[in-house]
Short mmCIF file of C-alpha atoms in Angstrom, two decimals:
data_model
loop_
_atom_site.label_atom_id
_atom_site.label_comp_id
_atom_site.label_asym_id
_atom_site.label_seq_id
_atom_site.Cartn_x
_atom_site.Cartn_y
_atom_site.Cartn_z
CA MET A 1 8.17 29.61 3.86
CA THR A 2 4.71 29.31 5.34
CA ALA A 3 2.04 28.08 2.94
CA GLY A 4 1.22 27.42 -0.67
CA VAL A 5 -0.56 25.23 -3.23
CA VAL A 6 0.47 21.80 -4.53
CA TYR A 7 1.75 22.24 -8.09
CA THR A 8 2.47 18.52 -8.60
CA GLU A 9 2.99 15.45 -6.41
CA THR A 10 4.10 11.83 -6.41
CA VAL A 11 4.46 8.92 -4.02
CA VAL A 12 7.91 7.35 -3.67
CA TRP A 13 7.58 3.58 -3.39
CA SER A 14 11.17 2.60 -4.17
CA ALA A 15 13.30 4.92 -2.04
CA PRO A 16 17.08 5.25 -1.88
CA ALA A 17 18.72 3.03 0.75
CA HIS A 18 18.93 5.73 3.45
CA LEU A 19 15.15 6.40 3.16
CA ALA A 20 13.94 2.86 2.46
CA ALA A 21 12.43 2.47 5.93
CA GLU A 22 10.23 5.54 5.33
CA ALA A 23 8.76 4.35 1.99
CA PRO A 24 6.17 4.89 0.75
CA TYR A 25 6.21 8.66 1.24
CA GLN A 26 4.84 11.59 -0.72
CA ILE A 27 6.80 14.48 -2.16
CA ALA A 28 5.41 17.56 -3.87
CA ILE A 29 6.39 20.75 -5.59
CA ILE A 30 4.71 23.61 -3.73
CA SER A 31 3.92 26.99 -5.30
CA LEU A 32 4.57 29.25 -2.32
CA ASP A 33 2.25 32.15 -1.49
CA SER A 34 5.37 34.30 -1.16
CA GLY A 35 6.47 33.39 -4.70
CA GLY A 36 8.60 30.66 -6.21
CA ARG A 37 8.38 26.92 -5.84
CA VAL A 38 10.00 24.42 -3.51
CA THR A 39 10.14 20.63 -3.41
CA GLY A 40 9.28 19.11 -0.06
CA ARG A 41 7.93 16.08 1.77
CA ILE A 42 4.28 15.74 2.74
CA GLN A 43 3.48 14.79 6.32
CA GLY A 44 0.11 13.30 7.26
CA ASP A 45 -2.80 13.05 4.82
CA ARG A 46 -2.05 12.64 1.12
CA VAL A 47 -2.34 15.82 -0.94
CA HIS A 48 -3.43 16.36 -4.53
CA ILE A 49 -2.72 19.03 -7.14
CA GLY A 50 -4.41 22.27 -6.09
CA ASP A 51 -4.57 21.46 -2.36
CA ARG A 52 -3.45 24.11 0.11
CA VAL A 53 -0.55 23.10 2.35
CA GLU A 54 1.32 24.69 5.25
CA PHE A 55 4.94 24.46 6.28
CA VAL A 56 5.53 22.18 9.30
CA ASP A 57 9.30 22.09 9.77
CA SER A 58 12.62 21.35 8.10
CA ARG A 59 14.66 18.20 8.64
CA GLY A 60 18.14 18.01 7.20
CA GLN A 61 17.35 20.93 4.87
CA VAL A 62 14.21 19.17 3.57
CA PRO A 63 11.00 21.18 4.10
CA PHE A 64 7.95 19.26 5.35
CA PHE A 65 4.41 20.38 4.60
CA ARG A 66 0.94 19.16 5.59
CA LYS A 67 -2.53 19.63 4.14
CA GLN A 68 -4.26 22.68 5.56
CA ALA A 69 -7.43 21.96 7.54
#
């Protein structure tokens, strides 16, 4: 998992109890350059459909991506 394009996105305002302190946060479905799609969290600047993103790291089996410069 290295990079891809935002297929769809949303901002979570009302998070489950264990993530409430992190709200609001953005999640997105990423169409990976290597094929397939994955759901992950967005770190940093907000992304929009069609934006290029890159993989940052994985925390608790959740992939984190950020907008490519």
